[in-house]
Amino acid sequence: MSNGSSTNTAMPDVVGRVSASFDVTGGLTRMRSHHHAYPLKIAKTFRFPQQQLGVYVMDASPGMMAGDRYELDWEFGEGSCAYVTNQSYTKVHPPRAPGSDIAELSVQNQSFRLAAGAYVEYMPEPVMLYRDAGLWSRTEVRLGSGASFLSGEILCPGRTYRGEQFGFRLYRNRLAVYEEDELIYYNQQRVEPDHGAPQTIGRWGSLTHAGSLLLFSERADAPLAEALRGHLEECFTARGELSFGISLTAKHGLVLNALGGGVLDLQRLLHQAWSFVRSELFGLTVWTPPK
């Protein structure tokens, strides 16, 4: 019997899952098994140049709603070679009710396990947080002997043309990389515009988009860092609204961090860096993955 009060029709929180394992058969990397739960799924895999396996994650929803959690678990067997990406931007929506508690974040947890000699590239589309949205992203990478992991990411400030630039509530990003059982890299990023404007001196200045390319491999060394820096400086002599720096980590890692005035500038920079590392360090073809 109705008491005249309104009915709560809010959608329940969603837990999307992807779990996939890969091995090598007859010299070819293949997806051995996979499981998924709505709204995530893996599309049909594709054979890329030099027998690299292309893996695309699809999201059947309009994006991550507040309180949603995505769990992605990847396992790559010995000697496997794969390129993992997603179909479109990771779009993060705001809480359903104004003034909701900050605990109502969207959460993404990812785990990459690479056996000996595996080579994996993880190159997702940019992250876009809408006004008042919050995202807590955690990634763990575990490398076997001789394994290599190359990853790139871009963070957008929001839907600029809707007046949402830096209107999101919170972005947290944590990455931990292990070689065997040794922690070789750990990084946390926290962007909370209401508690420290990103566009100030000593932070992002006048720039609006952040990007990074990270390589973890026994082959990462100072000559590679210098060669990559020289290549990018030659490619981007007139940088305009673009700034970047390259550094080595304490062990077996190279990090390129960049800021730009738009997503296209950063995409071009990261594509050049990705192409250089692929060709110069691993002898792989330079090309543009289809989307």
CSV table of C-alpha atoms in Angstrom, one decimal:
chain,number,residue,atom,x,y,z
A,1,MET,CA,0.0,0.0,0.0
A,2,SER,CA,1.5,3.4,-1.0
A,3,ASN,CA,2.3,5.9,1.6
A,4,GLY,CA,2.6,8.7,-0.9
A,5,SER,CA,6.4,8.8,-0.8
A,6,SER,CA,8.4,8.5,-4.1
A,7,THR,CA,9.9,5.2,-5.1
A,8,ASN,CA,13.7,5.0,-5.4
A,9,THR,CA,14.4,4.1,-9.0
A,10,ALA,CA,18.2,4.5,-8.9
A,11,MET,CA,20.1,2.0,-11.0
A,12,PRO,CA,22.1,-0.5,-9.0
A,13,ASP,CA,25.9,-0.4,-9.0
A,14,VAL,CA,27.5,-2.5,-11.8
A,15,VAL,CA,30.5,-4.8,-11.5
A,16,GLY,CA,31.9,-5.4,-15.0
A,17,ARG,CA,34.5,-8.1,-15.3
A,18,VAL,CA,36.9,-9.4,-17.9
A,19,SER,CA,39.3,-12.3,-17.3
A,20,ALA,CA,41.5,-13.6,-20.1
A,21,SER,CA,44.5,-15.8,-20.6
A,22,PHE,CA,46.8,-16.1,-23.6
A,23,ASP,CA,49.4,-18.7,-24.7
A,24,VAL,CA,51.5,-19.5,-27.8
A,25,THR,CA,50.6,-22.4,-30.0
A,26,GLY,CA,52.5,-23.1,-33.3
A,27,GLY,CA,54.3,-19.8,-32.9
A,28,LEU,CA,51.1,-17.8,-32.7
A,29,THR,CA,49.7,-16.0,-29.7
A,30,ARG,CA,46.1,-17.0,-29.1
A,31,MET,CA,43.4,-16.3,-26.4
A,32,ARG,CA,43.3,-19.6,-24.5
A,33,SER,CA,40.3,-18.6,-22.4
A,34,HIS,CA,38.2,-15.7,-21.4
A,35,HIS,CA,35.2,-14.7,-19.2
A,36,HIS,CA,33.2,-11.5,-19.0
A,37,ALA,CA,30.4,-9.9,-17.2
A,38,TYR,CA,28.1,-7.0,-18.3
A,39,PRO,CA,28.8,-4.4,-19.5
A,40,LEU,CA,32.4,-5.5,-20.4
A,41,LYS,CA,33.3,-8.0,-23.1
A,42,ILE,CA,36.2,-8.9,-25.4
A,43,ALA,CA,35.5,-8.6,-29.1
A,44,LYS,CA,36.9,-11.0,-31.6
A,45,THR,CA,40.7,-10.9,-31.5
A,46,PHE,CA,42.7,-9.8,-34.6
A,47,ARG,CA,46.0,-10.8,-36.1
A,48,PHE,CA,48.2,-7.8,-36.3
A,49,PRO,CA,51.5,-7.4,-38.2
A,50,GLN,CA,54.3,-9.8,-37.1
A,51,GLN,CA,51.7,-12.1,-35.5
A,52,GLN,CA,50.9,-9.8,-32.6
A,53,LEU,CA,47.5,-10.5,-31.3
A,54,GLY,CA,45.1,-7.5,-31.1
A,55,VAL,CA,42.6,-7.6,-28.2
A,56,TYR,CA,39.7,-5.1,-27.9
A,57,VAL,CA,37.7,-4.5,-24.7
A,58,MET,CA,34.1,-3.3,-25.4
A,59,ASP,CA,31.8,-1.5,-23.0
A,60,ALA,CA,28.1,-2.0,-23.7
A,61,SER,CA,27.1,0.9,-21.3
A,62,PRO,CA,27.4,4.6,-21.9
A,63,GLY,CA,30.2,4.7,-19.4
A,64,MET,CA,31.1,4.1,-15.8
A,65,MET,CA,28.3,5.3,-13.5
A,66,ALA,CA,29.1,6.5,-9.9
A,67,GLY,CA,29.6,3.4,-7.7
A,68,ASP,CA,30.4,1.1,-10.7
A,69,ARG,CA,33.4,-1.2,-10.5
A,70,TYR,CA,35.3,-2.7,-13.4
A,71,GLU,CA,37.6,-5.7,-12.7
A,72,LEU,CA,40.0,-6.7,-15.5
A,73,ASP,CA,42.4,-9.6,-15.1
A,74,TRP,CA,45.0,-10.5,-17.8
A,75,GLU,CA,47.4,-13.4,-17.9
A,76,PHE,CA,50.0,-13.8,-20.7
A,77,GLY,CA,51.9,-17.0,-21.2
A,78,GLU,CA,55.5,-17.5,-22.0
A,79,GLY,CA,56.6,-15.7,-25.2
A,80,SER,CA,53.2,-14.3,-26.0
A,81,CYS,CA,52.8,-11.0,-27.9
A,82,ALA,CA,49.7,-8.9,-27.6
A,83,TYR,CA,48.2,-5.4,-28.0
A,84,VAL,CA,45.3,-4.6,-25.7
A,85,THR,CA,43.1,-1.6,-26.0
A,86,ASN,CA,39.5,-0.5,-25.6
A,87,GLN,CA,36.9,0.5,-28.1
A,88,SER,CA,36.4,4.2,-27.0
A,89,TYR,CA,37.1,6.7,-24.3
A,90,THR,CA,36.6,5.6,-20.7
A,91,LYS,CA,33.7,7.9,-19.8
A,92,VAL,CA,33.0,8.4,-16.0
A,93,HIS,CA,29.6,9.8,-15.0
A,94,PRO,CA,28.8,11.9,-11.9
A,95,PRO,CA,26.9,10.7,-8.8
A,96,ARG,CA,23.2,10.2,-9.3
A,97,ALA,CA,22.3,12.8,-6.6
A,98,PRO,CA,24.0,16.2,-6.1
A,99,GLY,CA,26.1,16.3,-3.0
A,100,SER,CA,26.7,12.5,-2.8
A,101,ASP,CA,29.5,11.2,-0.6
A,102,ILE,CA,32.9,11.1,-2.2
A,103,ALA,CA,32.9,7.4,-1.4
A,104,GLU,CA,30.6,6.9,-4.4
A,105,LEU,CA,33.5,6.7,-6.8
A,106,SER,CA,33.8,4.6,-9.9
A,107,VAL,CA,36.5,2.1,-9.5
A,108,GLN,CA,38.7,0.2,-12.0
A,109,ASN,CA,41.1,-2.5,-10.9
A,110,GLN,CA,43.4,-4.2,-13.4
A,111,SER,CA,46.0,-6.9,-13.1
A,112,PHE,CA,48.5,-7.9,-15.8
A,113,ARG,CA,50.6,-11.0,-15.3
A,114,LEU,CA,53.3,-11.6,-17.9
A,115,ALA,CA,55.3,-14.9,-18.0
A,116,ALA,CA,58.9,-15.2,-19.2
A,117,GLY,CA,59.6,-13.4,-22.5
A,118,ALA,CA,56.0,-12.1,-23.0
A,119,TYR,CA,55.6,-8.7,-24.7
A,120,VAL,CA,52.4,-6.8,-24.0
A,121,GLU,CA,51.2,-3.3,-25.1
A,122,TYR,CA,48.3,-1.8,-23.2
A,123,MET,CA,47.2,1.4,-25.0
A,124,PRO,CA,43.7,2.4,-23.9
A,125,GLU,CA,41.7,5.4,-25.2
A,126,PRO,CA,41.7,8.5,-23.0
A,127,VAL,CA,39.9,8.9,-19.7
A,128,MET,CA,37.1,11.5,-19.6
A,129,LEU,CA,35.6,12.4,-16.3
A,130,TYR,CA,32.3,14.4,-16.4
A,131,ARG,CA,31.4,17.2,-14.0
A,132,ASP,CA,31.4,16.0,-10.3
A,133,ALA,CA,32.6,12.5,-11.4
A,134,GLY,CA,35.3,10.5,-9.5
A,135,LEU,CA,37.5,7.6,-10.5
A,136,TRP,CA,39.9,5.4,-8.5
A,137,SER,CA,42.0,3.4,-10.9
A,138,ARG,CA,44.5,0.7,-9.7
A,139,THR,CA,46.8,-1.3,-11.8
A,140,GLU,CA,49.2,-4.1,-10.9
A,141,VAL,CA,51.8,-5.5,-13.4
A,142,ARG,CA,53.9,-8.6,-12.7
A,143,LEU,CA,56.7,-9.4,-15.0
A,144,GLY,CA,58.4,-12.7,-15.5
A,145,SER,CA,62.0,-13.0,-16.7
A,146,GLY,CA,62.6,-11.1,-19.9
A,147,ALA,CA,59.0,-9.9,-20.2
A,148,SER,CA,58.2,-6.4,-21.4
A,149,PHE,CA,55.2,-4.2,-20.8
A,150,LEU,CA,54.5,-1.0,-22.7
A,151,SER,CA,51.6,1.2,-21.7
A,152,GLY,CA,50.2,4.6,-22.6
A,153,GLU,CA,47.4,6.7,-21.1
A,154,ILE,CA,45.8,10.2,-21.4
A,155,LEU,CA,43.6,12.1,-18.9
A,156,CYS,CA,41.2,14.7,-20.2
A,157,PRO,CA,40.1,17.6,-18.0
A,158,GLY,CA,36.4,17.0,-18.8
A,159,ARG,CA,34.0,17.9,-21.6
A,160,THR,CA,35.6,21.3,-22.4
A,161,TYR,CA,32.9,22.5,-24.8
A,162,ARG,CA,30.3,21.9,-22.1
A,163,GLY,CA,32.1,24.1,-19.7
A,164,GLU,CA,33.2,21.1,-17.6
A,165,GLN,CA,37.0,21.7,-17.7
A,166,PHE,CA,38.4,20.5,-14.4
A,167,GLY,CA,34.9,20.2,-13.1
A,168,PHE,CA,35.4,16.6,-12.0
A,169,ARG,CA,35.6,15.7,-8.3
A,170,LEU,CA,38.5,13.3,-8.0
A,171,TYR,CA,40.9,11.3,-10.1
A,172,ARG,CA,43.2,8.8,-8.4
A,173,ASN,CA,45.6,6.5,-10.3
A,174,ARG,CA,47.9,3.9,-8.8
A,175,LEU,CA,50.4,1.7,-10.6
A,176,ALA,CA,52.6,-1.0,-9.1
A,177,VAL,CA,55.0,-3.0,-11.2
A,178,TYR,CA,56.8,-6.1,-10.0
A,179,GLU,CA,59.7,-8.0,-11.6
A,180,GLU,CA,59.2,-11.6,-10.3
A,181,ASP,CA,58.4,-10.7,-6.6
A,182,GLU,CA,60.4,-7.5,-6.5
A,183,LEU,CA,58.6,-4.1,-6.5
A,184,ILE,CA,60.4,-2.1,-9.2
A,185,TYR,CA,58.0,0.8,-9.7
A,186,TYR,CA,55.2,2.4,-7.7
A,187,ASN,CA,53.4,5.6,-8.6
A,188,GLN,CA,50.3,7.4,-7.3
A,189,GLN,CA,48.5,10.3,-8.9
A,190,ARG,CA,45.7,12.4,-7.4
A,191,VAL,CA,44.0,15.2,-9.1
A,192,GLU,CA,41.3,16.9,-7.0
A,193,PRO,CA,40.5,20.3,-8.6
A,194,ASP,CA,38.4,21.6,-5.7
A,195,HIS,CA,41.4,21.2,-3.4
A,196,GLY,CA,44.2,22.5,-5.6
A,197,ALA,CA,43.6,23.9,-9.1
A,198,PRO,CA,45.7,22.0,-11.6
A,199,GLN,CA,46.3,25.1,-13.8
A,200,THR,CA,48.7,26.9,-11.5
A,201,ILE,CA,52.4,27.5,-11.5
A,202,GLY,CA,54.2,24.4,-10.4
A,203,ARG,CA,51.4,22.1,-11.5
A,204,TRP,CA,50.0,22.1,-15.1
A,205,GLY,CA,50.3,25.8,-15.8
A,206,SER,CA,48.1,26.7,-18.7
A,207,LEU,CA,47.9,23.1,-20.0
A,208,THR,CA,44.9,20.9,-19.7
A,209,HIS,CA,45.6,17.3,-20.7
A,210,ALA,CA,48.1,14.8,-19.1
A,211,GLY,CA,49.6,11.8,-20.8
A,212,SER,CA,52.3,9.2,-20.2
A,213,LEU,CA,54.0,6.3,-21.9
A,214,LEU,CA,55.7,3.7,-19.6
A,215,LEU,CA,58.0,0.9,-20.6
A,216,PHE,CA,59.1,-1.8,-18.2
A,217,SER,CA,61.7,-4.1,-19.7
A,218,GLU,CA,65.2,-5.3,-19.0
A,219,ARG,CA,66.0,-3.5,-22.3
A,220,ALA,CA,65.1,0.0,-20.9
A,221,ASP,CA,68.3,1.9,-20.4
A,222,ALA,CA,69.9,5.4,-20.7
A,223,PRO,CA,70.8,5.2,-24.4
A,224,LEU,CA,67.2,4.4,-25.2
A,225,ALA,CA,66.0,7.3,-23.1
A,226,GLU,CA,68.4,9.7,-24.9
A,227,ALA,CA,67.5,8.3,-28.3
A,228,LEU,CA,63.8,8.7,-27.6
A,229,ARG,CA,64.2,12.2,-26.3
A,230,GLY,CA,66.2,13.2,-29.4
A,231,HIS,CA,63.6,11.6,-31.7
A,232,LEU,CA,60.7,13.4,-30.1
A,233,GLU,CA,62.5,16.8,-30.0
A,234,GLU,CA,63.1,16.4,-33.8
A,235,CYS,CA,59.5,15.5,-34.4
A,236,PHE,CA,58.1,18.3,-32.3
A,237,THR,CA,60.3,21.2,-33.0
A,238,ALA,CA,57.3,23.6,-32.8
A,239,ARG,CA,55.6,22.2,-29.7
A,240,GLY,CA,53.1,24.9,-29.1
A,241,GLU,CA,51.0,23.8,-26.1
A,242,LEU,CA,53.0,20.6,-25.5
A,243,SER,CA,55.6,19.8,-22.8
A,244,PHE,CA,57.2,16.5,-22.0
A,245,GLY,CA,60.1,14.9,-20.1
A,246,ILE,CA,61.7,11.4,-20.1
A,247,SER,CA,63.3,9.6,-17.2
A,248,LEU,CA,64.5,6.2,-16.1
A,249,THR,CA,63.0,4.5,-13.1
A,250,ALA,CA,65.2,2.9,-10.4
A,251,LYS,CA,65.2,-0.5,-12.3
A,252,HIS,CA,64.3,-1.6,-15.8
A,253,GLY,CA,61.8,1.2,-16.6
A,254,LEU,CA,61.4,4.3,-18.7
A,255,VAL,CA,58.7,6.9,-18.2
A,256,LEU,CA,57.6,9.7,-20.5
A,257,ASN,CA,55.3,12.3,-18.9
A,258,ALA,CA,53.6,15.0,-21.0
A,259,LEU,CA,51.2,17.8,-20.7
A,260,GLY,CA,49.3,19.4,-23.6
A,261,GLY,CA,46.6,21.8,-24.6
A,262,GLY,CA,44.5,19.2,-26.3
A,263,VAL,CA,44.0,15.5,-26.7
A,264,LEU,CA,45.2,15.3,-30.3
A,265,ASP,CA,48.7,16.8,-29.4
A,266,LEU,CA,49.2,14.2,-26.8
A,267,GLN,CA,47.9,11.3,-29.0
A,268,ARG,CA,50.5,12.3,-31.7
A,269,LEU,CA,53.3,12.5,-29.1
A,270,LEU,CA,52.5,9.1,-27.6
A,271,HIS,CA,52.1,7.5,-31.0
A,272,GLN,CA,55.5,8.8,-32.0
A,273,ALA,CA,57.1,7.5,-28.8
A,274,TRP,CA,55.3,4.2,-29.0
A,275,SER,CA,56.3,3.7,-32.6
A,276,PHE,CA,60.0,4.5,-31.8
A,277,VAL,CA,60.2,2.0,-28.9
A,278,ARG,CA,58.5,-0.7,-31.0
A,279,SER,CA,60.8,-0.3,-33.9
A,280,GLU,CA,64.1,0.6,-32.3
A,281,LEU,CA,64.0,-1.7,-29.3
A,282,PHE,CA,61.8,-4.6,-30.3
A,283,GLY,CA,62.0,-4.6,-34.1
A,284,LEU,CA,58.3,-4.4,-34.6
A,285,THR,CA,56.5,-2.7,-37.5
A,286,VAL,CA,55.3,0.9,-37.1
A,287,TRP,CA,51.6,1.2,-37.9
A,288,THR,CA,48.3,2.6,-36.7
A,289,PRO,CA,46.1,0.1,-34.9
A,290,PRO,CA,42.6,0.2,-36.4
A,291,LYS,CA,39.7,1.6,-34.4
